[in-house]
CSV table of C-alpha atoms and ligand atoms in Angstrom, one decimal:
chain,number,residue,atom,x,y,z
M,21,MET,CA,-0.3,-23.9,-14.0
M,22,ALA,CA,-3.7,-22.4,-12.9
M,23,LYS,CA,-3.5,-18.6,-12.8
M,24,SER,CA,-6.4,-18.4,-10.3
M,25,ASP,CA,-8.6,-20.7,-8.3
M,26,PRO,CA,-12.1,-19.9,-7.0
M,27,SER,CA,-11.2,-21.5,-3.6
M,28,TRP,CA,-8.6,-18.7,-3.0
M,29,SER,CA,-11.5,-16.3,-2.6
M,30,ASP,CA,-13.5,-18.8,-0.5
M,31,VAL,CA,-10.6,-19.2,1.9
M,32,ASP,CA,-10.3,-15.4,2.1
M,33,ASP,CA,-14.0,-15.3,3.1
M,34,TYR,CA,-13.3,-17.9,5.8
M,35,ILE,CA,-10.4,-15.9,7.2
M,36,VAL,CA,-12.4,-12.7,7.2
M,37,GLU,CA,-15.4,-14.4,8.9
M,38,HIS,CA,-13.2,-15.8,11.7
M,39,LEU,CA,-10.5,-13.2,12.2
M,40,ILE,CA,-11.9,-9.9,11.0
M,41,GLY,CA,-15.7,-9.9,11.0
M,42,ASN,CA,-18.0,-7.2,9.7
M,43,ASP,CA,-16.6,-3.8,9.1
M,44,PRO,CA,-19.3,-1.3,8.2
M,45,ALA,CA,-16.7,1.5,7.6
M,46,LEU,CA,-14.7,-0.5,5.1
M,47,ASP,CA,-17.9,-1.9,3.4
M,48,ALA,CA,-19.2,1.7,3.0
M,49,CYS,CA,-15.8,2.7,1.5
M,50,LEU,CA,-16.0,0.0,-1.1
M,51,ALA,CA,-19.7,0.7,-1.9
M,52,ALA,CA,-18.9,4.4,-2.4
M,53,ASN,CA,-15.9,3.6,-4.6
M,54,ALA,CA,-18.1,1.3,-6.7
M,55,ARG,CA,-20.8,4.0,-7.0
M,56,GLU,CA,-18.1,6.4,-8.4
M,57,HIS,CA,-16.7,3.7,-10.7
M,58,LEU,CA,-13.2,3.6,-9.1
M,59,PRO,CA,-11.2,0.6,-10.2
M,60,ALA,CA,-11.5,-2.2,-7.6
M,61,ILE,CA,-7.8,-2.4,-7.0
M,62,ASP,CA,-7.8,-1.7,-3.2
M,63,VAL,CA,-5.9,-4.1,-1.0
M,64,SER,CA,-8.0,-7.1,0.1
M,65,THR,CA,-9.7,-7.2,3.5
M,66,THR,CA,-7.0,-9.6,4.8
M,67,GLN,CA,-4.2,-7.4,3.4
M,68,GLY,CA,-5.8,-4.3,4.9
M,69,ARG,CA,-5.9,-5.9,8.3
M,70,MET,CA,-2.3,-7.0,7.8
M,71,LEU,CA,-1.2,-3.5,7.1
M,72,GLU,CA,-3.0,-2.3,10.3
M,73,LEU,CA,-1.3,-5.0,12.4
M,74,LEU,CA,2.2,-4.3,10.9
M,75,ALA,CA,1.9,-0.6,11.5
M,76,ARG,CA,0.7,-1.2,15.1
M,77,GLY,CA,3.5,-3.7,15.6
M,78,VAL,CA,6.2,-1.1,14.8
M,79,GLY,CA,4.4,1.4,16.9
M,80,ALA,CA,4.0,3.8,14.0
M,81,LYS,CA,3.1,7.4,14.8
M,82,ARG,CA,3.8,8.7,11.3
M,83,ILE,CA,2.7,6.7,8.2
M,84,LEU,CA,3.3,7.6,4.6
M,85,GLU,CA,1.1,6.0,1.8
M,86,ILE,CA,1.8,6.4,-1.9
M,87,GLY,CA,-1.4,5.7,-3.8
M,88,THR,CA,-4.7,6.5,-2.0
M,89,LEU,CA,-7.4,5.5,-4.4
M,90,GLY,CA,-10.7,5.6,-2.4
M,91,GLY,CA,-9.0,5.4,1.0
M,92,TYR,CA,-9.5,1.7,1.8
M,93,SER,CA,-5.9,1.0,2.8
M,94,ALA,CA,-5.6,4.5,4.3
M,95,ILE,CA,-8.5,3.6,6.7
M,96,SER,CA,-6.7,0.4,7.6
M,97,LEU,CA,-3.4,2.2,8.3
M,98,ALA,CA,-5.0,5.1,10.1
M,99,ARG,CA,-6.6,2.7,12.5
M,100,ALA,CA,-3.1,1.7,13.7
M,101,LEU,CA,-2.3,5.2,14.8
M,102,PRO,CA,-2.4,6.5,18.3
M,103,GLU,CA,-4.5,9.6,19.1
M,104,ASP,CA,-1.7,12.0,18.0
M,105,GLY,CA,-0.6,9.9,15.0
M,106,HIS,CA,-0.6,11.1,11.4
M,107,LEU,CA,-1.0,9.5,8.0
M,108,VAL,CA,0.1,11.3,4.8
M,109,SER,CA,-1.3,9.7,1.7
M,110,LEU,CA,-0.3,10.8,-1.9
M,111,GLU,CA,-2.8,10.5,-4.8
M,112,LEU,CA,-2.6,11.7,-8.4
M,113,GLU,CA,-6.3,12.0,-9.1
M,114,PRO,CA,-8.2,14.8,-7.5
M,115,GLU,CA,-11.5,12.9,-7.8
M,116,TYR,CA,-10.1,9.9,-6.0
M,117,ALA,CA,-8.6,12.0,-3.3
M,118,ALA,CA,-12.0,13.8,-2.7
M,119,LEU,CA,-13.8,10.5,-2.4
M,120,ALA,CA,-11.1,9.1,-0.1
M,121,ARG,CA,-11.5,12.1,2.1
M,122,SER,CA,-15.2,11.5,2.3
M,123,ASN,CA,-14.7,7.8,3.1
M,124,ILE,CA,-12.1,8.5,5.7
M,125,GLU,CA,-14.3,11.2,7.3
M,126,LYS,CA,-17.2,8.7,7.5
M,127,ALA,CA,-14.8,6.2,9.1
M,128,GLY,CA,-14.1,8.8,11.8
M,129,LEU,CA,-10.4,9.1,10.9
M,130,ALA,CA,-10.3,12.5,9.2
M,131,PRO,CA,-8.3,14.2,12.0
M,132,LYS,CA,-5.4,11.8,11.5
M,133,VAL,CA,-5.2,11.7,7.7
M,134,GLU,CA,-3.8,14.2,5.2
M,135,ILE,CA,-4.2,13.5,1.5
M,136,ILE,CA,-1.8,15.4,-0.9
M,137,VAL,CA,-3.0,15.5,-4.5
M,138,GLY,CA,-0.4,15.4,-7.3
M,139,GLU,CA,2.3,13.3,-8.8
M,140,ALA,CA,3.8,11.4,-6.0
M,141,VAL,CA,7.4,12.0,-7.0
M,142,LYS,CA,6.7,15.8,-6.7
M,143,SER,CA,4.9,15.5,-3.4
M,144,LEU,CA,7.7,13.4,-2.1
M,145,ALA,CA,10.3,16.0,-3.1
M,146,ALA,CA,8.2,18.6,-1.3
M,147,LEU,CA,8.0,16.5,1.8
M,148,GLU,CA,11.8,16.1,1.7
M,149,ALA,CA,12.3,19.8,1.4
M,150,GLY,CA,10.1,20.4,4.4
M,151,ASP,CA,11.1,19.9,8.0
M,152,ALA,CA,8.5,17.3,9.1
M,153,SER,CA,9.7,14.4,11.2
M,154,ARG,CA,10.4,11.2,9.5
M,155,PHE,CA,8.0,8.3,8.9
M,156,ASP,CA,7.9,5.0,10.9
M,157,PHE,CA,6.0,3.1,8.2
M,158,VAL,CA,5.6,3.5,4.4
M,159,PHE,CA,3.1,1.7,2.2
M,160,VAL,CA,3.8,2.0,-1.6
M,161,ASP,CA,0.9,1.1,-3.9
M,162,ALA,CA,0.8,3.7,-6.7
M,163,ASP,CA,2.2,3.5,-10.3
M,164,LYS,CA,4.6,0.5,-10.5
M,165,GLU,CA,6.8,2.4,-13.1
M,166,ASN,CA,8.1,4.6,-10.2
M,167,TYR,CA,8.6,1.9,-7.6
M,168,ALA,CA,12.4,2.2,-7.6
M,169,ALA,CA,12.1,6.0,-7.2
M,170,TYR,CA,9.6,5.6,-4.4
M,171,LEU,CA,12.0,3.3,-2.6
M,172,GLU,CA,14.7,6.0,-2.5
M,173,HIS,CA,12.3,8.7,-1.4
M,174,ALA,CA,10.8,6.3,1.2
M,175,ILE,CA,14.3,5.7,2.6
M,176,ARG,CA,15.1,9.4,2.8
M,177,LEU,CA,11.8,10.1,4.5
M,178,SER,CA,12.0,7.3,7.0
M,179,ARG,CA,13.6,6.9,10.3
M,180,PRO,CA,16.2,4.1,10.8
M,181,GLY,CA,14.2,0.9,11.6
M,182,ALA,CA,11.1,2.0,9.6
M,183,MET,CA,9.1,-0.6,7.9
M,184,LEU,CA,8.4,-0.4,4.1
M,185,VAL,CA,5.7,-2.4,2.3
M,186,PHE,CA,5.3,-2.5,-1.5
M,187,ASP,CA,2.1,-3.9,-3.0
M,188,ASN,CA,1.8,-6.0,-6.2
M,189,VAL,CA,5.3,-7.3,-6.5
M,190,VAL,CA,4.5,-10.8,-8.0
M,191,ARG,CA,1.8,-10.0,-10.6
M,192,GLU,CA,0.7,-13.6,-11.3
M,193,GLY,CA,4.3,-14.6,-11.5
M,194,GLU,CA,5.0,-12.2,-14.4
M,195,VAL,CA,7.7,-10.5,-12.2
M,196,ILE,CA,10.2,-13.1,-13.3
M,197,ASN,CA,9.5,-12.5,-17.0
M,198,ALA,CA,12.0,-9.9,-18.3
M,199,ASP,CA,10.0,-9.8,-21.6
M,200,SER,CA,6.6,-9.5,-20.0
M,201,SER,CA,3.9,-7.8,-22.0
M,202,ASP,CA,2.6,-6.4,-18.7
M,203,PRO,CA,3.8,-2.7,-18.7
M,204,LYS,CA,3.9,-2.7,-14.9
M,205,VAL,CA,6.5,-5.5,-14.7
M,206,PRO,CA,9.7,-3.5,-15.6
M,207,GLY,CA,9.1,-1.0,-12.8
M,208,THR,CA,8.5,-3.8,-10.4
M,209,ARG,CA,11.6,-5.6,-11.5
M,210,ALA,CA,13.5,-2.3,-11.1
M,211,LEU,CA,12.5,-2.3,-7.4
M,212,TYR,CA,14.0,-5.8,-6.9
M,213,GLY,CA,17.1,-4.7,-8.8
M,214,ALA,CA,17.5,-1.7,-6.5
M,215,LEU,CA,17.1,-3.8,-3.4
M,216,GLN,CA,19.6,-6.4,-4.5
M,217,ASP,CA,22.5,-5.8,-2.1
M,218,HIS,CA,21.0,-2.5,-1.0
M,219,PRO,CA,23.1,-1.1,1.8
M,220,LEU,CA,20.2,0.5,3.6
M,221,VAL,CA,17.3,-1.9,3.5
M,222,ASP,CA,16.8,-5.6,4.4
M,223,ALA,CA,13.9,-7.0,2.5
M,224,THR,CA,11.9,-10.1,1.5
M,225,ALA,CA,8.8,-10.7,-0.6
M,226,ILE,CA,5.9,-13.0,0.1
M,227,GLN,CA,3.6,-14.4,-2.6
M,228,THR,CA,-0.1,-14.3,-1.8
M,229,VAL,CA,-3.3,-15.8,-3.3
M,230,GLY,CA,-6.8,-14.8,-2.4
M,231,SER,CA,-9.6,-12.6,-3.6
M,232,LYS,CA,-7.0,-10.5,-5.5
M,233,LYS,CA,-5.6,-13.6,-7.2
M,234,TRP,CA,-1.9,-14.4,-7.2
M,235,ASP,CA,0.3,-11.5,-6.2
M,236,GLY,CA,2.5,-10.6,-3.3
M,237,PHE,CA,4.0,-7.9,-1.2
M,238,LEU,CA,7.5,-6.8,-0.4
M,239,LEU,CA,8.5,-6.1,3.2
M,240,GLY,CA,11.6,-4.1,4.1
M,241,ILE,CA,13.2,-2.5,7.1
M,242,VAL,CA,15.5,0.5,6.9
M,243,ARG,CA,18.7,-0.5,8.6
M,244,ASP,CA,19.5,1.4,11.8
M,245,ASN,CA,23.3,0.9,11.6
H,8,SAH,N1,-3.7,1.9,-1.7
H,8,SAH,C1,-5.1,1.9,-2.3
H,8,SAH,C2,-5.1,1.4,-3.8
H,8,SAH,C3,-4.2,2.3,-4.6
H,8,SAH,S1,-4.4,2.0,-6.3
H,8,SAH,C4,-6.0,0.9,-1.5
H,8,SAH,O1,-5.5,-0.2,-1.3
H,8,SAH,O2,-7.1,1.3,-1.1
H,8,SAH,C5,-3.2,3.0,-7.0
H,8,SAH,C6,-3.4,4.5,-6.9
H,8,SAH,O3,-2.2,5.2,-7.3
H,8,SAH,C7,-4.5,5.0,-7.8
H,8,SAH,O4,-5.5,5.7,-7.1
H,8,SAH,C8,-3.8,5.9,-8.8
H,8,SAH,O5,-4.5,7.1,-9.2
H,8,SAH,C9,-2.6,6.4,-7.9
H,8,SAH,N2,-1.5,6.8,-8.7
H,8,SAH,C10,-1.1,6.4,-9.9
H,8,SAH,N3,0.0,7.1,-10.4
H,8,SAH,C11,0.3,8.0,-9.4
H,8,SAH,C12,1.3,9.0,-9.3
H,8,SAH,N4,2.2,9.2,-10.2
H,8,SAH,N5,1.3,9.7,-8.2
H,8,SAH,C13,0.4,9.5,-7.2
H,8,SAH,N6,-0.6,8.6,-7.3
H,8,SAH,C14,-0.6,7.8,-8.4
H,9,DHB,C1,-3.4,-2.6,-10.1
H,9,DHB,C2,-2.8,-1.8,-9.1
H,9,DHB,C3,-2.8,-2.2,-7.8
H,9,DHB,O1,-2.2,-1.4,-6.8
H,9,DHB,C4,-3.3,-3.4,-7.4
H,9,DHB,O2,-3.3,-3.8,-6.1
H,9,DHB,C5,-3.9,-4.2,-8.4
H,9,DHB,C6,-3.9,-3.8,-9.7
H,9,DHB,C7,-3.4,-2.1,-11.5
H,9,DHB,O3,-3.0,-1.0,-11.7
H,9,DHB,O4,-3.8,-2.9,-12.3
H,10,MG,MG1,-2.0,-2.5,-5.1
């Protein structure tokens, strides 16, 4: 089976042309990231718009992101927020966080976004120890090794009915390979294992193809019963 197909990217271009259009702020973000040699592992343009629409759809006022990189998905998510909304984004690398802050500032979204530098599991524990109100939407896109841990933190930090999105849960189909040589696969499989018959989350996963090849996202809702 073909692992990628050039037409996937062409179709993404068609979708962007018709449904999304030019986006100088996101273009500037990607250009700055490339200048600073960040890995080009941001969500795609179509996925970024999807995140914005999902967060708007649930009326999110407080959003948590795990894995900021240069702020591409953070800009998408912050656009969904109302005037008094807030996005907290967690990033390990101080240089990435600094560039993300600059990109987010240039996009006019700085007042709504807080980036916390450090290992996400530590930042999450600190958030849980604080008295901030809970999140309406959580996007998880950092180290796949910790995906199952991020699930449990996300549940504790979320209100009932919150939406959870995990990126990269298909990995060119490697997710079904228990003996995969891809080191990111076991952590991704641990997320599926944790969600199997999970008492607190209803979930599905959708496979995607496009400019980021064959991958997928997992969508969950924290139960409100
Ligand atoms: N969401 C971003 C892409 C994130 S890439 C976007 O779509 O624009 C994954 C990010 O997770 C990287 O920036 C990486 O530095 C960060 N990361 C990796 N391990 C981490 C950890 N333990 N804690 C916090 N961030 C981590
Ligand atoms: C990688 C990480 C991502 O979040 C992504 O969307 C694509 C690739 C990676 O670490 O290789
Ligand atoms: Mg990702």
